[in-house]
Coordinates of C-alpha atoms in Angstrom, one line a residue:
X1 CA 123.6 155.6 49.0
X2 CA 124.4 159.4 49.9
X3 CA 122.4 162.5 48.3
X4 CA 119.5 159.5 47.1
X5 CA 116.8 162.1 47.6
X6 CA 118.5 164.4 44.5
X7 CA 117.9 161.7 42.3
X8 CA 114.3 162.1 42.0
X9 CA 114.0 165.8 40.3
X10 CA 114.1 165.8 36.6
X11 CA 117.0 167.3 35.5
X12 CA 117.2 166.5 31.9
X13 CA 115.5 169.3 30.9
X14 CA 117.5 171.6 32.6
X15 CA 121.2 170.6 31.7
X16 CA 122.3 173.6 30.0
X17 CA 124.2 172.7 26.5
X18 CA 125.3 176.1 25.5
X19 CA 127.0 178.6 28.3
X20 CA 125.2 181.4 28.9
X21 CA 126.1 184.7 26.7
X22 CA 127.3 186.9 28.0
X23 CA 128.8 184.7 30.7
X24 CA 128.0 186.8 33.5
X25 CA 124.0 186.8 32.3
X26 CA 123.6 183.2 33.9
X27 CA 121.8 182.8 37.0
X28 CA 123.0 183.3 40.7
X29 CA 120.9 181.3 43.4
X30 CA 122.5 183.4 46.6
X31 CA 122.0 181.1 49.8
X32 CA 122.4 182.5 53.5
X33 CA 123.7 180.1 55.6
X34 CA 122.7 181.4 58.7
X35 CA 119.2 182.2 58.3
X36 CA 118.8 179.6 55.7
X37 CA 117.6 182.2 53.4
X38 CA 117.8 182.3 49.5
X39 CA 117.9 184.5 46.8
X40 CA 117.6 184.7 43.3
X41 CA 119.8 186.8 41.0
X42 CA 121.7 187.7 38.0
X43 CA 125.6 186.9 38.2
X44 CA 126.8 190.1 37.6
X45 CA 124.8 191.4 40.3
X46 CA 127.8 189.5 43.0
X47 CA 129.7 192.5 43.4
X48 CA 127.0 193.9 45.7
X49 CA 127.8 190.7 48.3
X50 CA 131.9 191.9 48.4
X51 CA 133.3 194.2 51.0
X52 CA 136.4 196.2 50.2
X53 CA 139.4 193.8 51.3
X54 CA 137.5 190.6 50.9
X55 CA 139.5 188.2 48.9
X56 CA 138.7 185.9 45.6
X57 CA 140.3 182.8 45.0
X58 CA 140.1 181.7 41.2
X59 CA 141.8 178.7 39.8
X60 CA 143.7 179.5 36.6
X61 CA 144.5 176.3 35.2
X62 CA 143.9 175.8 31.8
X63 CA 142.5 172.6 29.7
X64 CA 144.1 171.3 27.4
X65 CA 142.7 169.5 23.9
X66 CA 143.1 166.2 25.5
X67 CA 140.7 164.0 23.7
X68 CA 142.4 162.2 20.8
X69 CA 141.2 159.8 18.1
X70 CA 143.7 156.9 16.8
X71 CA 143.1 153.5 14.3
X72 CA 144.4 150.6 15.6
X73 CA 146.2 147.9 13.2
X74 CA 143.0 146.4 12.8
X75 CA 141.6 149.3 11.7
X76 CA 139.5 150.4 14.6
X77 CA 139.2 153.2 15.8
X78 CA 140.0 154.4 19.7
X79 CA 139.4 157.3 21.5
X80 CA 141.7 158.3 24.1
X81 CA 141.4 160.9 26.9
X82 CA 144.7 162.4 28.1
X83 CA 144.9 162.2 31.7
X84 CA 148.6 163.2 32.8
X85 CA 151.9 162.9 31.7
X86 CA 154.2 160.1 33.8
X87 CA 157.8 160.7 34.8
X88 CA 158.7 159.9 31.2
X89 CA 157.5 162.4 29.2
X90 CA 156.7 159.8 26.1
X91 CA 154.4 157.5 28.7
X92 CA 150.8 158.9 29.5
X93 CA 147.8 157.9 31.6
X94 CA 144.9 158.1 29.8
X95 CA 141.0 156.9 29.7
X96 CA 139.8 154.7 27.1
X97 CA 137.2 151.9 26.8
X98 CA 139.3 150.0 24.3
X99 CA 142.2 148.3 25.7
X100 CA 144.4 145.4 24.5
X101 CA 147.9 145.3 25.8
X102 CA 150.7 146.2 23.5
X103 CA 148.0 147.2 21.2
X104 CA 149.7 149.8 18.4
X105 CA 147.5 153.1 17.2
X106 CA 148.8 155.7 15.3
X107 CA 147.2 158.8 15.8
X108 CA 148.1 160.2 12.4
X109 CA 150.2 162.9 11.2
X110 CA 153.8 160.9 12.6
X111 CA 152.0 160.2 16.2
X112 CA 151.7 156.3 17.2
X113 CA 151.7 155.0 20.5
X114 CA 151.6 151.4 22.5
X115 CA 149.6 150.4 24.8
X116 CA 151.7 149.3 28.2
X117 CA 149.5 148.2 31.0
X118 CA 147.2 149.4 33.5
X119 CA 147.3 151.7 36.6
X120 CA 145.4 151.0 39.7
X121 CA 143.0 153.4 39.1
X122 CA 142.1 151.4 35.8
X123 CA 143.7 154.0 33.7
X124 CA 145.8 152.4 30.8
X125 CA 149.8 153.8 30.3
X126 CA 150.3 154.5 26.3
X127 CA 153.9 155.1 25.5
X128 CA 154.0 157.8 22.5
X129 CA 157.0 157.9 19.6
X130 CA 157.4 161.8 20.6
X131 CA 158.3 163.7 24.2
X132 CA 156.2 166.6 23.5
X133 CA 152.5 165.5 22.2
X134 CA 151.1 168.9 23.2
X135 CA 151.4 170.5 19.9
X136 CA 149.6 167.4 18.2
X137 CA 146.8 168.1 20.9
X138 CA 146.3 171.8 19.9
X139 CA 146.3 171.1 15.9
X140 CA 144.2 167.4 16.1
X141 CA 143.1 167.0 20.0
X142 CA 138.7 167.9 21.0
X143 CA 138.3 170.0 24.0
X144 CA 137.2 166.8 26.5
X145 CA 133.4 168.2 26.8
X146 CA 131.2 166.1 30.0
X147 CA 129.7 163.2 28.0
X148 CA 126.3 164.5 28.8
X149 CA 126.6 167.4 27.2
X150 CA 127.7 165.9 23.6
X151 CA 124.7 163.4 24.1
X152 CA 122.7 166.3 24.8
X153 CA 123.7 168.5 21.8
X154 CA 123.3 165.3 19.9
X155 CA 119.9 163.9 20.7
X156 CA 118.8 168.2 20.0
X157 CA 121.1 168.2 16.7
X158 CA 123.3 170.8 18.3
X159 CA 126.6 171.2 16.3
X160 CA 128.5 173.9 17.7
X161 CA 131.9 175.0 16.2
X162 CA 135.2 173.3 17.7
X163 CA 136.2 176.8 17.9
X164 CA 133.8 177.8 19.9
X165 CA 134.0 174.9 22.3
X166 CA 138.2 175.5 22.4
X167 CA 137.1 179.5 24.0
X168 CA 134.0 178.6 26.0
X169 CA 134.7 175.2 28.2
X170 CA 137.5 177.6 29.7
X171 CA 137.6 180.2 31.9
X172 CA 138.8 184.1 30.7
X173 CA 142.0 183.6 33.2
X174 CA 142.9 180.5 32.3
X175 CA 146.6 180.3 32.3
X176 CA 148.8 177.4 33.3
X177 CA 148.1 174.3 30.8
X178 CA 146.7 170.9 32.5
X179 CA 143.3 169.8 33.2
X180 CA 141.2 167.7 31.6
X181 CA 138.1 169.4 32.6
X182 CA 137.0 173.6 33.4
X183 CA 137.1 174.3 37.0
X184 CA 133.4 175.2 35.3
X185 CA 132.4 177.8 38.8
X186 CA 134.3 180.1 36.8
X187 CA 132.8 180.1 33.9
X188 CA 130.6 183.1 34.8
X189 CA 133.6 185.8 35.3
X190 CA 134.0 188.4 32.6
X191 CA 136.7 191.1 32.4
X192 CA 134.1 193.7 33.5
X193 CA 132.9 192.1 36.4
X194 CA 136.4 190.9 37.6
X195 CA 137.3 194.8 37.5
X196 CA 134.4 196.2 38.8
X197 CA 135.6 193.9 41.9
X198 CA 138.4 195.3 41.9
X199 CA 137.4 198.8 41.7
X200 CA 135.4 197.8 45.3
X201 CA 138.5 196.9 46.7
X202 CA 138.3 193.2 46.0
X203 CA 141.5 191.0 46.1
X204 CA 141.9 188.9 43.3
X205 CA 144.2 186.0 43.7
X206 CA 144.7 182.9 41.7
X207 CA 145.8 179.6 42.7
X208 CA 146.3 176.5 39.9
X209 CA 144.5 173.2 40.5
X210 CA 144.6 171.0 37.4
X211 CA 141.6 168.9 37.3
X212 CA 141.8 165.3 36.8
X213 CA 139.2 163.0 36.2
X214 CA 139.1 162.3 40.1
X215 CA 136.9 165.3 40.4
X216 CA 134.3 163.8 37.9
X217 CA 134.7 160.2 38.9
X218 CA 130.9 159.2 40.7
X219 CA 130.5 157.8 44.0
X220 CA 129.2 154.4 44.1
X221 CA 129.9 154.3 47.5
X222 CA 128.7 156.3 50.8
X223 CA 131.6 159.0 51.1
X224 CA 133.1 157.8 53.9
X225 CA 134.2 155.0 51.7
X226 CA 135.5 156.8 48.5
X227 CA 138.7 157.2 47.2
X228 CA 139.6 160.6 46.0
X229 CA 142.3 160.8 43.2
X230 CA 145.1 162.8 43.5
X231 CA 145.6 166.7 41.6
X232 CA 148.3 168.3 41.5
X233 CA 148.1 172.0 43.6
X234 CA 149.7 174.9 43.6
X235 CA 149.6 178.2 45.8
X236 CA 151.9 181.0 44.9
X237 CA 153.5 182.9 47.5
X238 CA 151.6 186.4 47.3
X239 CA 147.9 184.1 47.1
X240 CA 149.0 182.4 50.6
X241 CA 150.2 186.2 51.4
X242 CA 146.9 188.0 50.4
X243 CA 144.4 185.2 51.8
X244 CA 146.5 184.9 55.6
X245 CA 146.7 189.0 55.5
X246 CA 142.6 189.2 55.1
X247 CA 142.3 186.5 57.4
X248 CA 143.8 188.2 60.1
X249 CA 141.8 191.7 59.5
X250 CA 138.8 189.6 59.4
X251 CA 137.9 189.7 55.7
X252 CA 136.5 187.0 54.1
X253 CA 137.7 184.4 51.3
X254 CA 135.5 183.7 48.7
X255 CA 136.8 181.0 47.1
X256 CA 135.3 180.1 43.4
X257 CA 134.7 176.4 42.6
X258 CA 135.4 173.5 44.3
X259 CA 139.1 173.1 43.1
X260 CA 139.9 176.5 44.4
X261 CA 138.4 175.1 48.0
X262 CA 140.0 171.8 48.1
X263 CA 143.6 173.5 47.0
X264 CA 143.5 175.9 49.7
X265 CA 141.7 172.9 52.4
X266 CA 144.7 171.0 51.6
X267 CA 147.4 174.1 52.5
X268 CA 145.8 175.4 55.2
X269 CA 146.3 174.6 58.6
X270 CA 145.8 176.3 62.2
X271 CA 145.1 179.5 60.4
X272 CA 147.5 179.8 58.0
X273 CA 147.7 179.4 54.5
X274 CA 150.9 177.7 53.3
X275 CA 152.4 178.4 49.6
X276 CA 153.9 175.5 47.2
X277 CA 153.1 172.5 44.9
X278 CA 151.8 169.0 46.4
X279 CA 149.8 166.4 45.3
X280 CA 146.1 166.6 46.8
X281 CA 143.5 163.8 47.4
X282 CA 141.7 165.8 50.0
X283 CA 138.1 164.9 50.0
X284 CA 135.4 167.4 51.3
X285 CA 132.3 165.9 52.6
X286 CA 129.5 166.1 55.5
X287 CA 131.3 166.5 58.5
X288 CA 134.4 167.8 57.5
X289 CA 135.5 171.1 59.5
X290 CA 135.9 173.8 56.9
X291 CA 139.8 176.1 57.9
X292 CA 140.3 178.1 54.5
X293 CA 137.2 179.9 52.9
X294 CA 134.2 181.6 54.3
X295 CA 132.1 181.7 50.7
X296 CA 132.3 179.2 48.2
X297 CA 130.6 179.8 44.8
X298 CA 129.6 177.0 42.6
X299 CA 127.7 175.7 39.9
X300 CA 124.4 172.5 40.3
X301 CA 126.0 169.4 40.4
X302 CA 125.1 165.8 40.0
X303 CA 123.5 164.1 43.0
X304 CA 126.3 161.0 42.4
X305 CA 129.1 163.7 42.7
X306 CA 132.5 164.6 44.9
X307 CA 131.6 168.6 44.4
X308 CA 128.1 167.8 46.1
X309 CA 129.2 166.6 48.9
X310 CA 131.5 169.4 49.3
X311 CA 128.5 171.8 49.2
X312 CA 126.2 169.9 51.8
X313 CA 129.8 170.1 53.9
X314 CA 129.7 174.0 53.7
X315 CA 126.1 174.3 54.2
X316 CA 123.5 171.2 55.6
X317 CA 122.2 168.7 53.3
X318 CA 119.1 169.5 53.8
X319 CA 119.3 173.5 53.1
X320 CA 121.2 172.8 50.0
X321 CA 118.3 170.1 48.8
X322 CA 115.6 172.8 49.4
X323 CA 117.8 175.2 47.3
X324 CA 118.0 172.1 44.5
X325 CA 114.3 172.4 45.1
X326 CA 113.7 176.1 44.2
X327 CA 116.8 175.2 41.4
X328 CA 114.4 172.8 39.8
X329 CA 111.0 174.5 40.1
X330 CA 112.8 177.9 38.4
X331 CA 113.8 175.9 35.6
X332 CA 117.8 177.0 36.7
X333 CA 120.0 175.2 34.3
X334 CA 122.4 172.7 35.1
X335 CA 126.2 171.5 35.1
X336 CA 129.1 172.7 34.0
X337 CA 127.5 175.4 31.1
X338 CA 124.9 175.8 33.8
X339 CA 123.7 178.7 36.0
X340 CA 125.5 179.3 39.7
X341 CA 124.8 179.3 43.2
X342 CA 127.2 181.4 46.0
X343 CA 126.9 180.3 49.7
X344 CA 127.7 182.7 52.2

């Protein structure tokens, strides 16, 4: 199995249950490709590692409260994670470890829904009683938090405030509604910092990835033989604009987060970055020939992961397991409300 070797630190310890506050107060581990060198710094120290006309790449999606609770006629309870909306707006995909066909649950407060089938990728299709569930979401839905962090919280007693969690697993530009998890690299950004990049003559452009469970799902496989799901991409005209304008001066794009990297992967080609809205199940790992970015900023990721093999294709395996290394032995914290690394 790929990345093996990761398994072995102890990273319990480390998995970070809160986000840092203020964001940019976490971490930065700074590696340098090229001379395999590494540094160790505070995130709002990243502004000294831009050049005037470099460009960043953030990915504004939004998520959503996509993780619902319904009784079944029985009355047991299920707990369903939105995934995406099908062609019919009443018919979802969702996640759920309780299926029985044609099962009924109502959701409370007018919502029901009926369990229809399966999809290939094991999700199950519920058909709601309403077109629009998205308001029911926002007054009833949980922000869908990585299972180890609730496991975490719970085995320390933490309870934080649902309000809390609604502002914190998102980034400060989150705009266009969507995902099911944070593209979480972002987490770091504060207004300050975004405008002190600016004030250096940083570009700062924003593409939309919404993140499906695809991104989260584990290999069990090496990656040569996983399947990637599908997320929907979107590049706007002036990001395609700004990133093939500092390509050509010979500025560099510093792309935050694996989503932003795969989106602009999957539009770039010969050189140029392309604008529009497609369906991407581009997966990034050892061996792959990067076209788009020349920096990617991240945050630690599970050794079992798609957005680990993505970093050990932008910089070796081995370099990025000595940096896991120094990670572990500096007591860096972990995952998504975890501290960050940036690759140049």
């Amino acid at each position: 199995m790929a990345f093996e070797r990761f398994k072995k630190f102890n990273i319990d310890p480390l998995i970070a249950k809160q986000p840092a506050d203020p964001r940019d107060s976490s971490r930065l581990m700074v590696l340098h490709r090229n001379e395999e060198k590494v540094e160790h710094r505070i995130f709002r120290d990243i502004a000294e590692y831009f050049n005037e006309g470099d460009v960043l790449v953030l990915n504004n999606t939004k998520v959503f409260p996509a993780k619902l609770f319904a009784h079944k006629a029985t009355g047991g309870k299920v707990e369903v994670l939105l995934v995406r909306p099908q062609q019919n707006p009443r018919v979802w995909s969702v996640l759920t470890r309780d299926y029985k066909e044609n099962a009924e649950l109502d959701f409370g407060d007018g919502l029901t829904g009926k369990m229809l089938g399966k999809t290939p990728n094991n999700e199950v299709l519920i058909e709601f009683n309403q077109d629009d569930i998205l308001p029911f979401c926002h007054g009833h839905g949980l922000m869908p938090l990585p299972i180890y962090i609730e496991k975490a919280r719970k085995h320390e007693g933490l309870t934080p405030s649902l309000s809390t969690d609604k502002e914190r697993y998102q980034t400060i530009y989150a705009k266009h509604e969507g995902s099911i998890a944070a593209p979480t690299a972002g987490f770091h950004f504060t207004q300050e910092l975004l405008e002190k990049l600016q004030a250096k003559g940083v570009n700062i452009v924003y593409i939309t990835l919404h993140v499906g469970w695809g991104t989260f799902k584990p290999l069990r496989t090496e990656p040569q033989e996983h399947t990637m799901l599908a997320e929907l991409g979107e590049i706007s005209p002036e990001t395609a604009a700004a990133v093939n304008a500092a390509r050509q001066k010979g500025k560099r794009i510093f792309s935050v987060g694996t989503t932003s990297t795969r989106t602009l992967e999957s539009f770039t080609e010969n050189g140029i970055t392309s604008s529009g809205k497609k369906w991407t199940d581009l997966f990034i790992y050892p061996g792959y020939k990067f076209k788009a970015i020349d920096c990617l900023i991240t945050n630690f990721h599970f050794p079992d992961s798609t957005p680990l093999c993505m970093v050990t294709a932008f910089a070796s395996e081995d370099f990025i397991y000595r940096a896991y290394s120094q990670a572990v032995e500096n007591k860096y914290r972990f995952y998504s409300f975890g501290d960050s690394m940036m690759i140049l």
